[in-house]
Coordinates of C-alpha atoms in Angstrom, one line a residue:
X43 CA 34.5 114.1 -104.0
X44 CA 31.9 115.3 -106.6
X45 CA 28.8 113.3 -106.2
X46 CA 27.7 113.4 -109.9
X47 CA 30.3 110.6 -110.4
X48 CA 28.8 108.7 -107.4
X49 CA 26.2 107.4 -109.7
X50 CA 28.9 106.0 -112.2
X51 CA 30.8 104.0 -109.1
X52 CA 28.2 101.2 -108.8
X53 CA 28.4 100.4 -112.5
X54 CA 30.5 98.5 -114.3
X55 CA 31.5 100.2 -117.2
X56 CA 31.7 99.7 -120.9
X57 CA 34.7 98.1 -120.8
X58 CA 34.6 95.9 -118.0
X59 CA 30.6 94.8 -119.3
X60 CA 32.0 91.2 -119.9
X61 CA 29.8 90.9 -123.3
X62 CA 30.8 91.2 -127.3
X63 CA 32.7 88.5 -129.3
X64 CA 35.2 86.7 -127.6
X65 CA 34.6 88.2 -124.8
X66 CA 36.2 85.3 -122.7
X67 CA 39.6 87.0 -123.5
X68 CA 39.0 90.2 -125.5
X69 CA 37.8 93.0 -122.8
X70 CA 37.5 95.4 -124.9
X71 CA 38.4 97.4 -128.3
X72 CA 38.7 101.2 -128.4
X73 CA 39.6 103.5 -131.1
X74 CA 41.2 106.8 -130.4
X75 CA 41.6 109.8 -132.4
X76 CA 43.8 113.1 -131.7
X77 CA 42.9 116.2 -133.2
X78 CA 44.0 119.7 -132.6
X79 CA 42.2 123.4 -133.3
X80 CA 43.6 125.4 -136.1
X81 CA 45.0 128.8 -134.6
X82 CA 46.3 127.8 -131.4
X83 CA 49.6 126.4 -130.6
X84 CA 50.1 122.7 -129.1
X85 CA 49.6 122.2 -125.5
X86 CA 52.9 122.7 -124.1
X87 CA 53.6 125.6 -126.1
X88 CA 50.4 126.6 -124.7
X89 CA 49.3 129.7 -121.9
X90 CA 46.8 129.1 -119.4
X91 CA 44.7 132.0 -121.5
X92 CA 45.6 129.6 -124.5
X93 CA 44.3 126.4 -122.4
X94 CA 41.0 128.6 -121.2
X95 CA 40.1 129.6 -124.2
X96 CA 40.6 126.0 -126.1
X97 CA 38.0 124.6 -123.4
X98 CA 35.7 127.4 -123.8
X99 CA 35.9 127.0 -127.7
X100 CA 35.3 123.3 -127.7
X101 CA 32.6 123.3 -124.9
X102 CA 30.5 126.2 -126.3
X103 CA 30.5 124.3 -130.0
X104 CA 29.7 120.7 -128.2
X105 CA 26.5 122.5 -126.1
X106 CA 24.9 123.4 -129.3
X107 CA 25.0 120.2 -130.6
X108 CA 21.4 118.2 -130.1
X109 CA 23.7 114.8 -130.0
X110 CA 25.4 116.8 -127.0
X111 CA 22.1 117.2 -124.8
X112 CA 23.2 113.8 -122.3
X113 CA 26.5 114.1 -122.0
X114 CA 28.2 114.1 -118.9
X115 CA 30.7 117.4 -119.1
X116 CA 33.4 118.0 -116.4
X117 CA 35.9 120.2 -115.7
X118 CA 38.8 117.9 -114.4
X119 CA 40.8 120.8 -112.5
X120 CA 38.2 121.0 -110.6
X121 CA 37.7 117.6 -109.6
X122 CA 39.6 116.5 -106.4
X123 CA 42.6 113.8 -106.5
X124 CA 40.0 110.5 -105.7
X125 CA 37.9 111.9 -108.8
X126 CA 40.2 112.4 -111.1
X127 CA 41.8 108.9 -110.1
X128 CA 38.3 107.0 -110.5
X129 CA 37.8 108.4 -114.0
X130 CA 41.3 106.8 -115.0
X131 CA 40.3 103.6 -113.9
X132 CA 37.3 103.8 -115.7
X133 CA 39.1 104.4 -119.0
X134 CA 37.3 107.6 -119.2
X135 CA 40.4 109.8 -119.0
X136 CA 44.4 109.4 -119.3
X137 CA 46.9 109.4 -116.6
X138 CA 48.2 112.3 -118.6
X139 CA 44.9 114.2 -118.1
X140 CA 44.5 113.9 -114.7
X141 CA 48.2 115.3 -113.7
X142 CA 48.2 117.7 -115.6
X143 CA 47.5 121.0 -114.9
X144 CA 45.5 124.1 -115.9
X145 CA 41.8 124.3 -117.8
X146 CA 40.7 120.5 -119.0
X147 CA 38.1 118.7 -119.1
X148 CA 36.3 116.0 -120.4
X149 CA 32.7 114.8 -122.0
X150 CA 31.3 111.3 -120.9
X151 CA 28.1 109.8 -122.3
X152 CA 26.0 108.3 -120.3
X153 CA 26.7 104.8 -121.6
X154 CA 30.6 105.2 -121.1
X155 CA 31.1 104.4 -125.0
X156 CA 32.8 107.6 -125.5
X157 CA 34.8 110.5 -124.2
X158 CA 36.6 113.4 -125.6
X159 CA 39.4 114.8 -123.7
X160 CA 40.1 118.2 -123.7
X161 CA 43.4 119.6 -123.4
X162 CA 45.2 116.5 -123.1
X163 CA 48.4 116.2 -125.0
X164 CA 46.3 117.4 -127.8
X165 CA 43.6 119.7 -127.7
X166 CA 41.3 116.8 -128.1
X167 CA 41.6 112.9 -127.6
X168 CA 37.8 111.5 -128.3
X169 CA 38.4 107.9 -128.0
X170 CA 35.1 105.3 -128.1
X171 CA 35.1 101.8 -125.9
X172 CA 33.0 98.6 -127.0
X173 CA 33.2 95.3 -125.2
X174 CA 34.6 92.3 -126.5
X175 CA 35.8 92.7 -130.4
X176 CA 34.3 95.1 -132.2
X177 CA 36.9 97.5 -133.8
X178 CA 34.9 97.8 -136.8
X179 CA 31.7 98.9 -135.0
X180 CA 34.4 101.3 -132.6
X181 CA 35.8 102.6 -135.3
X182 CA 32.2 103.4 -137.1
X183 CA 31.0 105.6 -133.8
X184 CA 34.3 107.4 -133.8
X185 CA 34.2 108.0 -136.9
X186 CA 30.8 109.7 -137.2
X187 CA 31.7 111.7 -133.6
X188 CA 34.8 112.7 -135.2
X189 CA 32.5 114.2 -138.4
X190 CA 30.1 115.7 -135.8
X191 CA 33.1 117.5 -133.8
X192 CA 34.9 118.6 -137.0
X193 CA 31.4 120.4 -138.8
X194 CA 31.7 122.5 -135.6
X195 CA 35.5 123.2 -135.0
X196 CA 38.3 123.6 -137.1
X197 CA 41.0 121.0 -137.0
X198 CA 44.6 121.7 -137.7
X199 CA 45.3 120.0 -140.5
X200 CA 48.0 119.9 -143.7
X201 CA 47.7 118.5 -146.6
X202 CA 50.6 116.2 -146.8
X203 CA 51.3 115.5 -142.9
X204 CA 47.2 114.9 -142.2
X205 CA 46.1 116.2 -139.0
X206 CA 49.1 117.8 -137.0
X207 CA 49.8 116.3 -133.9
X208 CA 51.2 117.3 -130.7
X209 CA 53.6 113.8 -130.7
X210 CA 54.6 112.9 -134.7
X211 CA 53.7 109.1 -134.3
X212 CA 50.3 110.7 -134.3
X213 CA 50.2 112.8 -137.1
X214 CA 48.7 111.8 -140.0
X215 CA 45.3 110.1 -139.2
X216 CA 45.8 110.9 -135.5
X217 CA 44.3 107.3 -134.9
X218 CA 45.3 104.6 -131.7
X219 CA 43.6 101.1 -132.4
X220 CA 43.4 99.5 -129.2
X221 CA 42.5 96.2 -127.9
X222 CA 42.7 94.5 -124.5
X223 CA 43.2 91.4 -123.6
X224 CA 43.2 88.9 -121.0
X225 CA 46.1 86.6 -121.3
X226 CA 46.8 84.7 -118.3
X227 CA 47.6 81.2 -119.7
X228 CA 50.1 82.5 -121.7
X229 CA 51.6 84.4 -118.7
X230 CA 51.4 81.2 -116.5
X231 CA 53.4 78.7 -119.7
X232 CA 55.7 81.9 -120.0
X233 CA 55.0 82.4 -123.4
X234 CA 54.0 86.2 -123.6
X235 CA 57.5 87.5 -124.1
X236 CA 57.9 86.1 -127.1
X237 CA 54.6 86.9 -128.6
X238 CA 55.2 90.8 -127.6
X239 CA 58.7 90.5 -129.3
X240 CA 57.2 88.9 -132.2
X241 CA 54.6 91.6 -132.5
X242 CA 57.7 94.4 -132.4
X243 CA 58.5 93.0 -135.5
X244 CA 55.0 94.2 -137.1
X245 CA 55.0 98.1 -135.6
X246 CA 52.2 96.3 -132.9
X247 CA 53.1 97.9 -129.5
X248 CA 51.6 96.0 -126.1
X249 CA 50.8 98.4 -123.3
X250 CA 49.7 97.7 -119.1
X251 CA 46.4 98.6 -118.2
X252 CA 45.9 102.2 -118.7
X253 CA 48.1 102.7 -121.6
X254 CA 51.0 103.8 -121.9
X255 CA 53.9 103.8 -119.2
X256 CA 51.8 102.4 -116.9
X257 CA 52.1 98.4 -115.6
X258 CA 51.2 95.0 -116.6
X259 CA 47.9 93.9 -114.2
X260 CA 45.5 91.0 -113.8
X261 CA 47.7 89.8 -116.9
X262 CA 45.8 93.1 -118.8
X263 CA 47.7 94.0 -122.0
X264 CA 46.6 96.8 -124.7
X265 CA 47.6 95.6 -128.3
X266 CA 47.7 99.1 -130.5
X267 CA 49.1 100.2 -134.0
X268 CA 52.5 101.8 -133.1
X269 CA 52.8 104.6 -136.1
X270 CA 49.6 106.6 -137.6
X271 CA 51.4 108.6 -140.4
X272 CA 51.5 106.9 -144.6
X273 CA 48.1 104.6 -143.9
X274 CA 44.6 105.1 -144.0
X275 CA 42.2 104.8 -140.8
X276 CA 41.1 101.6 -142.6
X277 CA 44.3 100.2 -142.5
X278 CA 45.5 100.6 -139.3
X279 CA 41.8 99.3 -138.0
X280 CA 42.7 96.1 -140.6
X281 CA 46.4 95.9 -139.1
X282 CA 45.2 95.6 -135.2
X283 CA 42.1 93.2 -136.8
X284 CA 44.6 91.1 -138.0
X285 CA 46.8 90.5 -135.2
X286 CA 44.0 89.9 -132.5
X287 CA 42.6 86.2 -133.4
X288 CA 46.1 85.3 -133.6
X289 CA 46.7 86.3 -130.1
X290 CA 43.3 85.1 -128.9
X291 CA 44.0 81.6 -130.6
X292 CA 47.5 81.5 -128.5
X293 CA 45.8 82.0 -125.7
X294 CA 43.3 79.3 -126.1
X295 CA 46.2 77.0 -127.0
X296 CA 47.8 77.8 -123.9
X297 CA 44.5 77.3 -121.9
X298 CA 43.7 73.8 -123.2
X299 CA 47.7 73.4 -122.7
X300 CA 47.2 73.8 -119.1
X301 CA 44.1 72.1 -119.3
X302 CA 45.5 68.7 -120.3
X303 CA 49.0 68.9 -119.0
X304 CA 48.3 70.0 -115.8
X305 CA 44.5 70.5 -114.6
X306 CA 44.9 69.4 -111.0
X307 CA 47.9 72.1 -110.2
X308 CA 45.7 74.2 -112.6
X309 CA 42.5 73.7 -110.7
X310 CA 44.3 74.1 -107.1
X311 CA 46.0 77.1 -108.6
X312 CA 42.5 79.0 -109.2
X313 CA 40.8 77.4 -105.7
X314 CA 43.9 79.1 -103.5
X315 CA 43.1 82.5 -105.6
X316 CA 39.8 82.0 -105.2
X317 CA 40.2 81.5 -101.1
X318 CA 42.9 84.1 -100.8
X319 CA 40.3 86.7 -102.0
X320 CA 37.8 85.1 -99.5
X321 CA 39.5 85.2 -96.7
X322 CA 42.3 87.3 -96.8
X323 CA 42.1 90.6 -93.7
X324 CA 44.3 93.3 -96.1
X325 CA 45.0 92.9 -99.7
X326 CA 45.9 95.0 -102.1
X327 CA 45.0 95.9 -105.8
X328 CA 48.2 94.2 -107.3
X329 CA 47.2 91.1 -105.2
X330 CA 43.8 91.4 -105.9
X331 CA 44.2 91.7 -110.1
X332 CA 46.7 88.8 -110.0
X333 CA 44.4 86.8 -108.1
X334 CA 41.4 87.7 -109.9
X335 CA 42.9 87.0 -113.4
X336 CA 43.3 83.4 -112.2
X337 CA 39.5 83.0 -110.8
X338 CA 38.2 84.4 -114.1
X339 CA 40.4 82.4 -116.3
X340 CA 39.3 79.4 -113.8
X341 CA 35.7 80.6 -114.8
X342 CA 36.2 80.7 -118.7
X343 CA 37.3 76.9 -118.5
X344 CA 34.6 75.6 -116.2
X345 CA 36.9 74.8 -113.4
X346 CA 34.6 77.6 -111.4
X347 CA 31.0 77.1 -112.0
X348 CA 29.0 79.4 -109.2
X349 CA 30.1 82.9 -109.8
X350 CA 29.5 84.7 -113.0
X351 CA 31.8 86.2 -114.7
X352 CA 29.9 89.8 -114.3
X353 CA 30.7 89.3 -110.6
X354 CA 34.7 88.9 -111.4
X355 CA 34.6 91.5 -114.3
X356 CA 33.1 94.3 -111.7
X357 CA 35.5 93.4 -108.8
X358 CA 38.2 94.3 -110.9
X359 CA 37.1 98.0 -111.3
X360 CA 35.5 98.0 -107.7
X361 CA 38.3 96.9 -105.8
X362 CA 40.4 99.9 -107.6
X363 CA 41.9 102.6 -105.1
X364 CA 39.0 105.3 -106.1
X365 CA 36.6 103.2 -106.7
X366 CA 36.9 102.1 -103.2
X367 CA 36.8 105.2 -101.6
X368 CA 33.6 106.2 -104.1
X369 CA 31.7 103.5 -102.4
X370 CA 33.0 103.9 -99.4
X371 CA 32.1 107.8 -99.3
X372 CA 35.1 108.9 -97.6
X373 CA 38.7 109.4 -98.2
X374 CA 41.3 105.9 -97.3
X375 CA 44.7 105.8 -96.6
X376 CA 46.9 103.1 -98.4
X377 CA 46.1 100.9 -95.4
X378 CA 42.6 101.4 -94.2
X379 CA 41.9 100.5 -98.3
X380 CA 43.9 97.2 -98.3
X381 CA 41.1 96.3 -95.2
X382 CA 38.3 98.1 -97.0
X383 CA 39.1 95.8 -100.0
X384 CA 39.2 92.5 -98.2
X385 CA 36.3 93.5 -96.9
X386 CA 34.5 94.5 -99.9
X387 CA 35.8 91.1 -101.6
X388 CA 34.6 88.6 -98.8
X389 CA 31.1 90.4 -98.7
X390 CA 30.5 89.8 -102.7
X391 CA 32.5 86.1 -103.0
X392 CA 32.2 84.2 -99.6
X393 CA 28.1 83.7 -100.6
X394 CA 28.4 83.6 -104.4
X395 CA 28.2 79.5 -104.2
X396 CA 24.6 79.9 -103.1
X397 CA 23.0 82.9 -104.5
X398 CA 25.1 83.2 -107.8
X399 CA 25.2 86.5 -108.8
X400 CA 25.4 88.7 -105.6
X401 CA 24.3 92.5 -106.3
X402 CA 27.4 94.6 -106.4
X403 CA 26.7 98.1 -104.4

């Protein structure tokens, strides 16, 4: 495991940070944009020589940028399975990234705002994370990184397509809107079917925790834009704008539904997650999302009022498979982790009611 990432696996992360506007249900909002290098073919048309020489290219124009001088650069085929693992579940790099193979890499600042993938599906993914709502404030530091990248390198680019993409739903702006949400209540009334069907209907896609193909979690959904090409980076930033209050004020409506209908099965609902995670030998990290979602919902509506909800947000990146065995400093097995995890989740819940806000480390 490379210990320059140890540093990173007692923090929380930018998306995780539990702060921003409604922040209660909105984790975060992220804005990603794909861009490719004129003169070299897509990725999987690509060689290896073609692969080397796009990560030499990008990485020798980024280091002579004075902007550049913190960031965090790594080559991630040479980072080891656990590494390459805990980036994913910091939102740092894609699934896609990390399986692939061949030259790749990617550039972190040290805040975790931003990254830029390289050699990803596209040559380059740079994609920029805020907590809570704030796509307009994502899409302004994306926005100015993109300009920065782009008065170095030379983007493949036509003038009636846009910028040419490795997938076509990209092309044309290249741009994901992204926003993630915790939406428990309307999991528990069984409402969120219908809301995903009815955002179908509006080119909104809903994806599980990191992106696409992979699963719902701790009742984690990304809301994006589903097509790129015919609209401005403006509009698809106004489209996903649109659609998020509207699913925040669902939620909320399904809270205080639960709230008034049933707050006794609601209350004894989050005390038996909240004693599971205390007191349980071997969990694992579906068990411990599902039963974290209810203790931090449980916290939004006062029916927890001696653990912060820092404490829950960093649990549910702690308690990850890698992030586990970063703190741990040694490689687990599927089982020694499910005990590792209990473990970990007793020492930083079972004396929250006294001291508040245990340090996690």
């Amino acid at each position: 495991m490379d210990p320059k990432l140890d540093e990173l696996a007692g923090q929380c992360g930018e998306w995780l940070r539990g702060t921003g506007p409604e922040s209660d249900i909105v984790i975060s909002s992220r804005i990603r944009l794909a861009r490719n290098l004129a003169g070299f073919p897509f990725i999987k048309k690509c060689s290896p020589e073609d692969r080397q020489a796009i990560e030499r290219t990008v990485r020798g124009k980024m280091e002579k940028l004075a902007q550049w001088k913190d960031v965090r650069y790594l080559m991630v085929d040479d980072l080891s399975e656990v590494d390459r693992q805990f980036l994913v579940e910091r939102q740092l790099i894609s699934r896609e990234l990390a399986d692939s193979e061949g030259a790749r890499a990617v550039a972190i600042d040290p805040g975790e705002q931003f990254s830029v993938m390289i050699n990803e599906e596209d040559h380059l993914r740079m994609q920029v994370m805020h907590s809570g709502l704030s796509l307009q404030e994502a899409w302004q530091t994306v926005n100015a990184l993109d300009d920065l990248i782009e008065g170095e390198i030379t983007y493949a680019f036509h003038s009636k397509f846009g910028y040419l993409t490795a997938c076509p739903t990209n092309a044309g702006t290249g741009l994901r809107v992204s926003v993630m949400l915790h939406l428990p209540a309307l999991v528990i009334t069984r409402q969120i079917d219908k809301v995903f069907r009815s955002l179908q209907k509006i080119s909104v896609t809903v994806r599980g925790l990191y992106g696409e193909g992979s699963q719902y979690m701790g009742d984690f959904y990304q809301v994006s834009n589903q097509i790129t090409l015919g609209r401005s980076e403006e509009e698809l930033v106004q489209q996903v704008s649109e659609v998020i209050p509207v699913l925040i004020d669902y939620e909320r409506r399904a809270r205080r539904f639960l709230v008034e209908e049933s707050e006794q099965d609601l209350h004894d609902d989050v005390s038996r997650a909240r004693g599971i995670l205390t007191t349980a030998k071997k969990i694992s990290s579906e068990e411990t999302m599902h039963y974290l979602s209810k203790v931090r919902m449980g916290i939004n509506l006062g029916l927890i009022d001696d653990l912060p909800i820092t404490t829950i947000n960093k649990l549910f990146i702690h308690t990850q498979p890698a992030h586990l065995q970063k703190l741990r400093g040694r490689t687990l097995g599927s089982a020694d982790r499910n005990v590792e995890r209990a473990s970990y989740l007793q020492r930083h819940l079972s004396d929250s009611g006294s001291n508040g806000a245990a340090e996690l480390n």
